[in-house]
Structure formats: C-alpha cells, structure tokens
Amino acid sequence: MCSESEKFLEHRIEKLHLKNGYEPPEFSVTPLEGQIVIEGFSVSYSSQVRRTYKTHAVQQAFDISPEDVVTTVLKGLEVRFSPGEVILILGPSGSGKSSLLDTLQNAGKLNVGKRVEGQLRFPGNYQPGAFVPIRSRKPLIELIGEKDVRTALYLLGLAGLSEPVLYLKRFEELSRGQQYRAMLAKLITSKSNVWIADEFCTNLDAATAGQVSDNVQRIARKVGATVIAAAPHCENFIRALRPDKVILLTSNWEYSILSGDQYLADMDNSLLRKGVLPRLRVTPDLLLDVKLRTKKFIVRKGRSRAELGILILFDGRDSVAVRVTSRKVIRFSQLSEEDALNADFQSLDEMKGSVLNTYPNLTDSSEVTLFSLEFLWRETPMIYDMRANRSENKPVSHAD
C-alpha cells in the first residue's frame, strides 16, 4: 500500500474508533503445490455451417468442407508455469491467448465446439480466479471483507482504493482503473492461488496501467499467488508488471518463450535502434559518474517527466543510455534514511546536503524525483575525462 493510503486508513480507523488493538490481517494463499504443465497443447473450434445458396457457393469456390468449419488457434504449445510466477502472454487477435486462458480458468474442461489435444496437468490444490467485473448493485464497502469494515478498508487500501467516496460507489460507477483495483481486492479475498487476467490493462492509459500492474505483481508475490495475464501489447505496463516469463504467440501457431528480463532487453534494444527514447539533461559530472558505474541513483528537482524504462542521459556533449528501474516523487522534507541508503549516502543529512548543493533553492515543500538506474551493458564503456575542459564557474542546466 502506498504511504498516502496507509496514512488515510490509519486516520480513519482512529477517527471511527475501529482500532481497539486491531491488527491488519495477513492475507495469503496456499501456493501451488507444483507446476502447471502444458504439453503438445492444441485448441481448435468447429462451427456447423447452415446450408444456404450463398454458403454453398463459398464452400464450392474455396473448397471448404460442407460438414463444418474448423479454426485452429493454438498448436503444439509446450510450457510450464511455476508456483508464484508472473506470466505474460502476448499476441495479436486470433493467436489463442483467450483460448489458453479460458482453458486454464476452467481447469481443462471443454466448452461446446472446442477441441483440445495434448496434456494439461494441474497441481492438486489448483484454484484459479479471474479478473472479472463485479456484478452487484451494492457499494464496494459491502462487497469486500464480508461484514468487517476494518478488513474492507484495509483490503481496498491495499488494492489502491483509498478515497472515501469510492467505498460508497457501485462497481459500475468506478473508472476503469478503479475497477481493476476493485477486482484485485476481490481476488485477494477469494483465496485463489492463480490469478487470470485476459486483455490485461488494454483499456487503461499508460500511467494507470503502470499503477495497476505494479499493484498486481507486488501483491501477488506478497500473498503467494501465480499470475497469468494476456494482452495484445504491453508497452504501457510491462516494466511495472515485471513478468518472470513472457510467451509470444503468433497467428500462424508459432510461439516463443522468453524470460521477462530477456524480453525487456530485446524491447530496449529495439527502441535504441529506432532512436525513439526520452532524454534527460544532467551535469557533466553526473554523466561521467554514471558512465563510470559509480552512480546508480539520481535526484531531480520537481516532478520529472521521465518514466520507467530506457532513458538517455546527456550533458550537451555526451550521452549514455540507462534503464530506470524505480521512480519516486516525494517532498524534500519527506526524504528518509532508507532513501539515503538506497542512494548510497551514509546518512540522510549527507543526502540532503548533496541535493541542496545542486538545487540551493529547494524548500521543505519542494518535490523531488528519485531515480534508480540500471546499466544496459556489462562491458565498461570508453571513458574520457570531461572535467579537463570545463569551466568550474559555468552554470549547468538541469532542465528535463
């Protein structure tokens, strides 16, 4: 739960006299006892064709069997899902994503007209649950945590819903992002150990998709659930979702399986080749420290526009590509000892002194953005000393 949600809930619990020794419940699920095994898995659908003059003409023209029309969407898939993994399935429409998730959600049971070949083996304690709309006219507070208002408040806050007015709204009255958070809260209470999400975050803007994805993966890992999500594209949320495994399906039955890290690396390399990357201007000193691998954390004044993912740092003469692995916007007065340690400072005072040295006009209420960086390449880059030709009195721009 974010700090603002925690503070809000603590305040409400105190105000409503709900505490009385109350401790938030430890929500967890029983992790899968073993792997989900899919071997030689194929899915096809058959549809009976009503014989008419026009359908007969089409069958004759294209040599289609008059008995039925069979469409194969998956063929020969081999994959294993381990307990606690976050899995992302990607592919265009018709590639079999929904068919695979439907089979997993129904534990291999067949629907009318659906043909399945191959083997699916599920652990004995396999209990799937899906991100599905909540069909109820009741307000959210009545749907979560049974009759315990304290538990309901905690769960809704945990899922990212901390605005009081939302507790009184019906599911259909929420925004799409809020609906995802409500579905997450409902899943947490269901005790399902496999969370299945089709068309994951496809109707959300980039910022909301990132927030929802981070919530899902973080809470799933905390409670021990396995996540299997599918989407046609993932640029808006994959870095926040942090999948352990990515399955790429195509419309011609081909597939590939990559680790989440490998997929991200391939995506980053593609962006680098295209040259469509955000840029952030920094001081020459900072750029050199980053290139020397001595700086893995930077602080910027204000709310920086740079997001998670590949970022080009430049000083006007030179540049380097890095990956932003975490981003945090916070008021200067709220910086903590933990922030200082993460930034490789010995103390909070040292960190604040360093930031004020760069931004002397900061006040306690000023916002700063904290970035954690990861280097894209293991080899040491060629370094030259940029300090030799620099005037010490020349001001340096910090504009984003």
XYZ file of C-alpha atoms in Angstrom:
400
model
C 0.000 0.000 0.000
C 1.312 3.494 -0.772
C 2.160 5.750 2.147
C -0.787 8.093 1.453
C -3.215 5.152 1.593
C -1.678 3.897 4.821
C -1.917 7.334 6.454
C -5.510 7.749 5.329
C -6.554 4.366 6.690
C -4.770 4.931 9.982
C -6.564 8.277 10.345
C -9.979 6.800 9.539
C -9.522 3.852 11.882
C -8.562 6.198 14.713
C -11.438 8.582 13.970
C -14.029 5.814 13.814
C -12.625 4.137 16.937
C -12.119 0.960 14.938
C -8.651 0.168 16.200
C -9.016 -1.205 19.721
C -5.990 -3.424 19.261
C -6.964 -4.280 15.683
C -4.110 -5.548 13.543
C -4.495 -5.758 9.756
C -4.988 -9.398 8.695
C -2.178 -11.259 6.986
C -3.702 -12.229 3.670
C -2.050 -15.122 1.876
C -2.980 -18.032 -0.337
C -1.729 -21.581 -0.386
C 0.854 -21.556 -3.205
C 0.583 -24.134 -5.963
C 1.974 -27.499 -4.907
C 3.746 -27.904 -8.235
C 3.978 -26.682 -11.811
C 1.160 -26.235 -14.285
C 2.322 -28.419 -17.183
C 1.143 -27.886 -20.765
C 2.411 -30.409 -23.341
C 1.561 -30.568 -27.038
C -1.431 -28.349 -26.400
C -3.651 -27.537 -29.380
C -7.023 -25.807 -29.476
C -9.469 -25.656 -32.351
C -13.101 -24.649 -32.725
C -15.707 -26.142 -35.007
C -18.867 -24.449 -36.157
C -21.738 -26.085 -38.006
C -22.455 -24.338 -41.285
C -26.094 -23.751 -42.200
C -26.510 -24.715 -45.816
C -27.825 -21.858 -47.937
C -27.303 -20.799 -51.512
C -24.581 -18.319 -50.505
C -22.757 -20.572 -48.023
C -22.779 -23.398 -50.570
C -21.281 -21.050 -53.175
C -18.472 -20.053 -50.783
C -17.771 -23.697 -49.896
C -17.596 -24.637 -53.533
C -15.421 -21.684 -54.519
C -12.855 -22.168 -51.744
C -13.081 -25.958 -51.358
C -14.329 -25.827 -47.765
C -15.836 -28.959 -46.236
C -19.628 -28.788 -46.136
C -19.682 -30.594 -42.771
C -18.162 -27.950 -40.547
C -15.616 -25.168 -40.358
C -12.642 -25.812 -38.075
C -10.419 -22.985 -36.844
C -7.162 -23.843 -35.093
C -5.869 -21.132 -32.741
C -3.133 -22.974 -30.831
C -0.966 -25.851 -31.977
C 1.650 -27.838 -30.084
C 2.232 -25.417 -27.199
C 4.758 -26.647 -24.613
C 5.190 -24.586 -21.447
C 5.359 -24.879 -17.662
C 4.220 -22.339 -15.090
C 5.930 -22.485 -11.713
C 4.317 -21.529 -8.385
C 4.423 -17.792 -7.703
C 5.457 -16.784 -11.221
C 4.084 -13.760 -13.043
C 3.384 -14.839 -16.627
C 2.579 -12.510 -19.521
C 1.103 -13.908 -22.750
C 1.335 -11.628 -25.777
C -0.056 -11.980 -29.267
C -2.393 -10.458 -31.849
C -6.103 -11.135 -32.048
C -6.737 -14.748 -33.038
C -3.410 -16.073 -31.745
C -5.022 -18.159 -28.988
C -4.466 -16.035 -25.874
C -8.075 -16.095 -24.735
C -8.471 -19.775 -25.608
C -5.490 -20.666 -23.444
C -6.696 -18.557 -20.525
C -10.220 -19.938 -20.846
C -8.844 -23.482 -20.641
C -6.709 -22.602 -17.627
C -9.589 -20.867 -15.877
C -11.824 -23.903 -16.363
C -9.061 -26.364 -15.401
C -9.112 -28.021 -18.817
C -12.881 -28.507 -19.087
C -14.145 -28.231 -22.653
C -16.758 -25.852 -24.000
C -19.196 -26.789 -26.725
C -17.480 -26.712 -30.110
C -13.992 -26.626 -28.602
C -11.457 -29.333 -29.380
C -8.329 -29.739 -27.279
C -5.343 -32.006 -27.886
C -2.314 -32.604 -25.703
C -1.941 -32.748 -21.955
C -2.636 -30.265 -19.191
C -1.604 -31.206 -15.680
C -2.647 -29.101 -12.718
C -1.430 -29.314 -9.114
C -3.900 -30.844 -6.680
C -4.573 -27.501 -4.997
C -5.046 -25.564 -8.249
C -7.633 -22.850 -7.579
C -7.948 -20.253 -10.362
C -9.673 -16.905 -10.099
C -10.158 -14.277 -12.784
C -10.205 -10.510 -13.077
C -13.877 -10.208 -13.968
C -16.355 -7.356 -13.459
C -18.213 -7.451 -10.145
C -21.920 -7.935 -10.894
C -23.598 -6.262 -7.963
C -25.574 -3.139 -7.149
C -24.077 -2.952 -3.673
C -21.441 -0.341 -2.751
C -17.835 -1.546 -2.685
C -17.583 -1.499 1.099
C -20.331 -4.175 1.194
C -18.562 -6.430 -1.309
C -15.104 -6.667 0.235
C -14.117 -8.231 3.553
C -17.561 -9.658 4.339
C -19.078 -7.743 7.318
C -15.835 -6.472 8.849
C -15.491 -2.792 7.910
C -11.903 -2.649 9.159
C -10.819 -5.512 6.923
C -12.722 -3.997 3.992
C -10.946 -0.661 4.466
C -7.594 -2.418 4.647
C -8.193 -4.518 1.517
C -9.445 -1.624 -0.570
C -6.457 0.454 0.501
C -4.114 -2.433 -0.249
C -5.519 -2.632 -3.779
C -5.053 1.133 -4.239
C -8.536 2.465 -3.426
C -8.217 4.941 -0.560
C -10.653 7.735 -1.459
C -13.628 7.575 0.973
C -16.243 8.383 -1.662
C -15.220 5.286 -3.656
C -16.254 2.984 -0.817
C -19.870 4.047 -1.322
C -19.900 3.661 -5.103
C -21.076 0.665 -7.063
C -18.584 -1.161 -9.263
C -20.164 0.153 -12.462
C -19.701 3.747 -11.245
C -15.916 3.437 -10.964
C -13.383 4.438 -13.586
C -11.706 1.592 -15.470
C -8.558 1.884 -13.371
C -10.594 1.845 -10.165
C -12.494 -1.200 -11.416
C -9.219 -3.089 -11.862
C -8.267 -2.224 -8.294
C -11.665 -3.378 -7.018
C -11.311 -6.674 -8.894
C -7.875 -7.104 -7.328
C -9.304 -6.563 -3.833
C -11.998 -9.147 -4.585
C -9.409 -11.652 -5.832
C -7.319 -11.274 -2.680
C -10.282 -12.383 -0.559
C -11.175 -15.291 -2.872
C -8.173 -17.390 -1.766
C -7.481 -18.220 -5.429
C -3.823 -19.145 -5.904
C -3.820 -18.468 -9.662
C -4.962 -15.050 -10.902
C -6.009 -14.976 -14.559
C -6.420 -11.716 -16.480
C -7.406 -11.545 -20.150
C -6.976 -8.295 -22.120
C -4.925 -7.079 -19.175
C -4.819 -3.254 -18.890
C -5.650 -2.840 -22.584
C -8.281 -0.154 -21.904
C -6.175 1.884 -19.459
C -3.929 4.877 -20.048
C -0.188 4.405 -19.552
C 0.008 5.847 -16.034
C -2.975 3.884 -14.717
C -1.823 0.669 -16.425
C 1.547 1.019 -14.720
C -0.011 1.583 -11.302
C -2.409 -1.349 -11.653
C 0.333 -3.682 -12.921
C 2.669 -2.784 -10.090
C -0.104 -3.414 -7.555
C -0.975 -6.779 -9.089
C 2.557 -8.191 -9.228
C 3.582 -6.783 -5.856
C 0.546 -8.125 -4.001
C 0.623 -11.470 -5.848
C 4.241 -12.024 -4.844
C 3.425 -10.995 -1.287
C 0.498 -13.394 -0.838
C 1.967 -16.243 -2.924
C -0.337 -16.188 -5.962
C 0.601 -17.086 -9.539
C -0.409 -14.505 -12.168
C -1.220 -15.373 -15.792
C -2.095 -12.276 -17.825
C -2.659 -11.841 -21.547
C -2.687 -8.758 -23.768
C -2.113 -7.808 -27.414
C 0.524 -5.236 -26.399
C 2.353 -4.356 -23.200
C 4.434 -1.195 -23.651
C 2.341 0.701 -21.092
C 2.742 -1.755 -18.247
C 5.376 -4.467 -18.729
C 8.062 -2.729 -16.666
C 5.658 -2.324 -13.768
C 4.325 -5.888 -14.095
C 7.873 -7.342 -14.070
C 6.921 -10.728 -15.543
C 9.089 -13.748 -14.863
C 8.157 -15.280 -18.199
C 6.778 -13.910 -21.488
C 5.045 -16.146 -24.038
C 4.805 -14.703 -27.546
C 2.061 -16.199 -29.715
C 1.559 -15.577 -33.428
C -1.488 -16.030 -35.614
C 0.200 -18.885 -37.538
C 0.622 -21.186 -34.497
C 4.222 -20.289 -33.802
C 5.322 -19.266 -30.333
C 8.407 -18.383 -28.326
C 9.065 -18.257 -24.596
C 11.423 -15.701 -23.061
C 12.339 -14.683 -19.564
C 10.917 -11.322 -18.583
C 14.430 -9.853 -18.435
C 15.258 -11.109 -21.931
C 12.039 -9.711 -23.390
C 12.723 -6.313 -21.823
C 16.300 -6.346 -23.101
C 15.084 -7.127 -26.630
C 12.474 -4.377 -26.393
C 15.075 -1.897 -25.147
C 17.459 -2.781 -27.977
C 14.645 -2.241 -30.474
C 13.942 1.209 -29.010
C 17.633 2.053 -29.132
C 17.822 1.115 -32.805
C 14.762 3.231 -33.583
C 16.101 6.155 -31.570
C 12.707 6.920 -30.007
C 13.782 7.373 -26.401
C 13.158 10.004 -23.709
C 16.104 12.219 -22.769
C 17.130 13.849 -19.515
C 19.747 16.589 -19.282
C 22.254 16.186 -16.434
C 25.516 17.788 -15.347
C 28.768 16.576 -16.950
C 29.951 15.403 -13.518
C 26.867 13.254 -13.022
C 27.062 11.838 -16.534
C 30.677 10.815 -16.003
C 29.815 9.164 -12.684
C 27.057 7.195 -14.390
C 29.376 6.095 -17.194
C 31.979 5.044 -14.629
C 29.303 2.907 -12.911
C 29.784 4.852 -9.665
C 26.319 6.417 -9.754
C 23.178 4.272 -9.776
C 20.768 6.755 -8.239
C 19.910 10.328 -9.181
C 17.714 13.036 -7.679
C 15.928 15.646 -9.780
C 14.182 18.816 -8.688
C 10.431 18.772 -9.273
C 8.254 16.087 -10.828
C 10.348 14.768 -13.689
C 8.618 13.592 -16.855
C 10.971 10.622 -17.246
C 9.296 7.284 -16.526
C 10.409 3.683 -16.002
C 12.337 2.170 -18.892
C 15.133 3.271 -21.193
C 16.360 6.822 -20.673
C 19.108 8.789 -22.401
C 21.163 10.944 -20.028
C 23.016 13.753 -21.800
C 25.023 16.840 -20.898
C 25.048 18.633 -24.250
C 28.246 16.942 -25.456
C 27.960 13.302 -24.481
C 25.245 10.824 -23.555
C 24.620 7.354 -22.140
C 21.614 5.031 -22.181
C 20.366 3.616 -18.879
C 17.270 1.826 -17.662
C 15.199 3.482 -14.930
C 14.145 0.649 -12.595
C 12.306 2.712 -9.990
C 10.887 6.223 -9.805
C 9.574 8.026 -6.750
C 8.198 11.555 -6.389
C 8.375 12.896 -2.842
C 8.560 16.178 -0.944
C 12.060 17.166 0.098
C 11.047 17.130 3.773
C 9.818 13.534 3.435
C 13.134 12.054 2.311
C 14.042 9.188 4.625
C 17.113 7.362 5.852
C 16.050 4.480 3.611
C 16.120 6.809 0.594
C 19.616 7.924 1.599
C 20.879 4.343 1.905
C 19.327 3.395 -1.448
C 21.166 6.342 -2.992
C 24.499 5.190 -1.483
C 24.727 8.035 1.038
C 25.932 7.421 4.570
C 23.104 9.412 6.117
C 20.011 11.447 5.331
C 21.856 14.661 6.228
C 24.542 13.829 3.676
C 21.920 13.168 1.011
C 20.031 16.402 1.700
C 23.271 18.365 1.691
C 24.206 16.932 -1.700
C 20.777 17.715 -3.167
C 20.833 21.272 -1.779
C 24.298 21.762 -3.229
C 22.808 21.091 -6.670
C 19.453 22.778 -6.060
C 20.068 25.511 -3.423
C 16.553 26.961 -3.763
C 14.757 23.808 -2.593
C 12.351 24.169 0.327
C 10.824 21.502 2.556
C 7.660 21.538 0.451
C 9.531 21.221 -2.861
C 9.022 17.993 -4.787
C 11.962 15.893 -5.924
C 12.074 12.805 -8.144
C 14.276 9.867 -7.170
C 15.515 7.502 -9.899
C 17.249 4.139 -9.555
C 19.332 3.290 -12.614
C 20.471 0.061 -14.228
C 23.152 -0.139 -16.877
C 22.292 -1.641 -20.230
C 25.632 -3.223 -20.990
C 28.046 -5.199 -18.856
C 31.229 -4.134 -20.603
C 32.946 -0.973 -19.366
C 32.471 1.885 -21.847
C 35.289 4.058 -23.094
C 35.720 6.941 -20.651
C 37.409 10.247 -21.108
C 37.823 12.980 -18.519
C 35.336 15.694 -19.423
C 36.397 17.776 -16.434
C 39.659 18.858 -18.071
C 37.984 21.276 -20.485
C 35.236 22.563 -18.226
C 34.951 25.959 -16.578
C 34.118 25.437 -12.900
C 32.068 28.662 -12.810
C 29.910 27.882 -15.812
C 26.279 27.192 -14.794
C 24.829 23.830 -15.772
C 21.272 23.358 -16.999
C 19.061 20.903 -15.140
C 16.072 21.212 -17.425
C 14.284 17.961 -18.250
